[in-house]
Coordinates of C-alpha atoms in Angstrom, one line a residue:
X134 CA 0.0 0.0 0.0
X135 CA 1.4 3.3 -0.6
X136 CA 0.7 6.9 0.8
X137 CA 0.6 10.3 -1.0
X138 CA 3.5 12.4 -0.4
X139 CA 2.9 16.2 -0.9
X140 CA 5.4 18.0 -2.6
X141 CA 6.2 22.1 -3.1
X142 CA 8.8 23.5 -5.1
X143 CA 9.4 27.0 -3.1
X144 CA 11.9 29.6 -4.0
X145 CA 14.9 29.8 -2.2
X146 CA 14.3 33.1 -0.5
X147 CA 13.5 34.3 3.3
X148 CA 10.1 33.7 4.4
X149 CA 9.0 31.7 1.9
X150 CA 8.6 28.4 3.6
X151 CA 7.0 30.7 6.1
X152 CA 3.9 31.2 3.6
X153 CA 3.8 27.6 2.6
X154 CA 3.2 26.7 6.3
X155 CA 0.8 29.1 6.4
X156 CA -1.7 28.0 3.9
X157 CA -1.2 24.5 5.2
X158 CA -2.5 26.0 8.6
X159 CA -5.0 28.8 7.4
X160 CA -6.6 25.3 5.6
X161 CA -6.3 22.7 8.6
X162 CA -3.7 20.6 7.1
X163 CA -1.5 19.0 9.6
X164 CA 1.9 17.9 9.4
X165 CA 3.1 15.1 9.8
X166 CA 6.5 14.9 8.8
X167 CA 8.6 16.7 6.5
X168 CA 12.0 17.1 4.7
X169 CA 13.5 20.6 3.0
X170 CA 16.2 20.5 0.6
X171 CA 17.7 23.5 -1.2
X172 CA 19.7 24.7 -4.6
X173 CA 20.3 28.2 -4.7
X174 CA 17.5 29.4 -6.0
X175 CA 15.1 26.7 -5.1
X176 CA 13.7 24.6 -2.5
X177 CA 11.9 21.4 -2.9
X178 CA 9.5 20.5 0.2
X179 CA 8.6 17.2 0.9
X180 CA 5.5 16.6 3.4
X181 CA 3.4 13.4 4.9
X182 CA 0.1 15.4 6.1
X183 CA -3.3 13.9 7.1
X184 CA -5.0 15.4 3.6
X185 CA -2.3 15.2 1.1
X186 CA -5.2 16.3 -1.8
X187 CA -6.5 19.3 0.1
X188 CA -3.1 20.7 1.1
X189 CA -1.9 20.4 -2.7
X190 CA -5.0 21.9 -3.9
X191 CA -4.6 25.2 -1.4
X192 CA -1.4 25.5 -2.2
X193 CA -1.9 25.6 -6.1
X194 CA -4.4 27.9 -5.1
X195 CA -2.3 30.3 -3.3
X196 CA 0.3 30.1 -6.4
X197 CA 2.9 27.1 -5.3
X198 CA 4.3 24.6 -7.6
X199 CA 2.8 21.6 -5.9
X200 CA 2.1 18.1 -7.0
X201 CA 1.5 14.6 -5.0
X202 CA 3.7 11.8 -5.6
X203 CA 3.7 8.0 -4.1
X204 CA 5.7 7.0 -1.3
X205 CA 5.7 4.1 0.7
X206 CA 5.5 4.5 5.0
X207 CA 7.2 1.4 6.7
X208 CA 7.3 0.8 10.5
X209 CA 10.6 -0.7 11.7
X210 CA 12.3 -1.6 14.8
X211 CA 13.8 1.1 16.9
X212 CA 16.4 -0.4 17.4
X213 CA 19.9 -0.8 15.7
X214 CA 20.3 -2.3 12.2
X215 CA 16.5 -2.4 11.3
X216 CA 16.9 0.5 9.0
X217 CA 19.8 -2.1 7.1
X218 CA 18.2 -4.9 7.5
X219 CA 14.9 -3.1 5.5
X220 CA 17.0 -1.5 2.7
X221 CA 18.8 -5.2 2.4
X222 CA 15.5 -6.4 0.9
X223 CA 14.7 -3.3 -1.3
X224 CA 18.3 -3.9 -2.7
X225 CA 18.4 -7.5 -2.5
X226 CA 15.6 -6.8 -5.4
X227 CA 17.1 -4.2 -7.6
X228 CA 15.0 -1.8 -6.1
X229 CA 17.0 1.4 -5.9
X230 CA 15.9 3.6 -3.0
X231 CA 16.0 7.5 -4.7
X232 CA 14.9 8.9 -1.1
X233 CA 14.3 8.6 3.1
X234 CA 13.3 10.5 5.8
X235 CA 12.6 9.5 9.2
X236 CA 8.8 10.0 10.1
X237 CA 8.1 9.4 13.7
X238 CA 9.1 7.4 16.5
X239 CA 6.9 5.9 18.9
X240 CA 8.4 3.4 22.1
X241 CA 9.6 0.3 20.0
X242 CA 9.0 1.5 16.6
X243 CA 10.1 3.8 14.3
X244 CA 8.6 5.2 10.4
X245 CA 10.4 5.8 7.8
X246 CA 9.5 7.4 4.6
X247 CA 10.7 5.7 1.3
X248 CA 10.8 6.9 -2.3
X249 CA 11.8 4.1 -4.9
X250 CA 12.5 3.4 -8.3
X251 CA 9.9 1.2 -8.2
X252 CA 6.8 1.9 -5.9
X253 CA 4.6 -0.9 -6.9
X254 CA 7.5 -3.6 -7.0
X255 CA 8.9 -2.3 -3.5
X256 CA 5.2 -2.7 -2.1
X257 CA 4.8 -6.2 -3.8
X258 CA 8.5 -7.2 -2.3
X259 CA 7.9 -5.8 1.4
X260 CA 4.1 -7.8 1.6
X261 CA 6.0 -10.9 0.8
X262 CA 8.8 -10.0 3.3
X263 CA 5.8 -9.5 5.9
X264 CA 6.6 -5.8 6.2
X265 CA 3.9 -3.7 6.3
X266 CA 3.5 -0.4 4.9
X267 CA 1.2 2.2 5.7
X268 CA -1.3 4.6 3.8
X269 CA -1.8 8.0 4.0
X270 CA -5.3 7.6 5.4
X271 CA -3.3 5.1 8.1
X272 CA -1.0 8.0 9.1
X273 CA -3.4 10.5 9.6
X274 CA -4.3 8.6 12.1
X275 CA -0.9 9.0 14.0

């Protein structure tokens, strides 16, 4: 199963971000993780929120470059070498992992955020590895 992950290509330029976040709050869409990387005249924002189509569609609205993309949301181990051990099977597969960011961590577990070269074939390798992936409905609910 995969999640939507909400993407905005911001200029690089003070305050910026700071009006992103803004219609995102103005509209009620929470964040629930996120990841910012910069050129130097660009920035492209990555977010997990709990209404990926509402936040993209204010946003367009308010004149940002924003477009949803699929990502898949594992739950791992919080402890050391589960993070290896998961990317072992992606790779294991020819499954080349393009992006990560962490997502939460909760006692014993820990999310992750993946972007593959291959979204449905990563899904159809991690349900026969018995790991289970979320959906973007399912971390809403976080």
């Amino acid at each position: 199963m995969v999640a939507k992950q909400l993407s905005v290509f911001i200029e690089n330029r003070q305050g910026r971000l700071g009006q992103v976040l803004e219609v995102l709050k103005q509209n009620d869409v929470n964040i629930l993780s996120l990841s910012l990387a910069d050129t130097t005249e660009y920035g492209l924002l990555r977010l997990i929120v709990n209404d990926p189509e509402k936040g993209r569609d204010y946003l367009i609205k308010a004149g940002f470059s924003s477009l949803l993309s699929d990502v898949l949301i594992i739950k791992i181990d919080h402890k050391a070498g589960s993070l290896q051990s998961l990317l072992s099977v992606v790779s294991n597969e020819d499954i080349n992992v393009e992006y990560m960011y962490g997502l939460s961590i909760d006692g014993e577990e820990a999310s992750v955020v993946l972007k593959t070269s291959d979204v449905d074939k990563a899904c159809e390798v991690f349900k026969k590895n018995g790991i289970s992936t979320l959906t973007s409905e399912d971390v809403a609910k976080l």
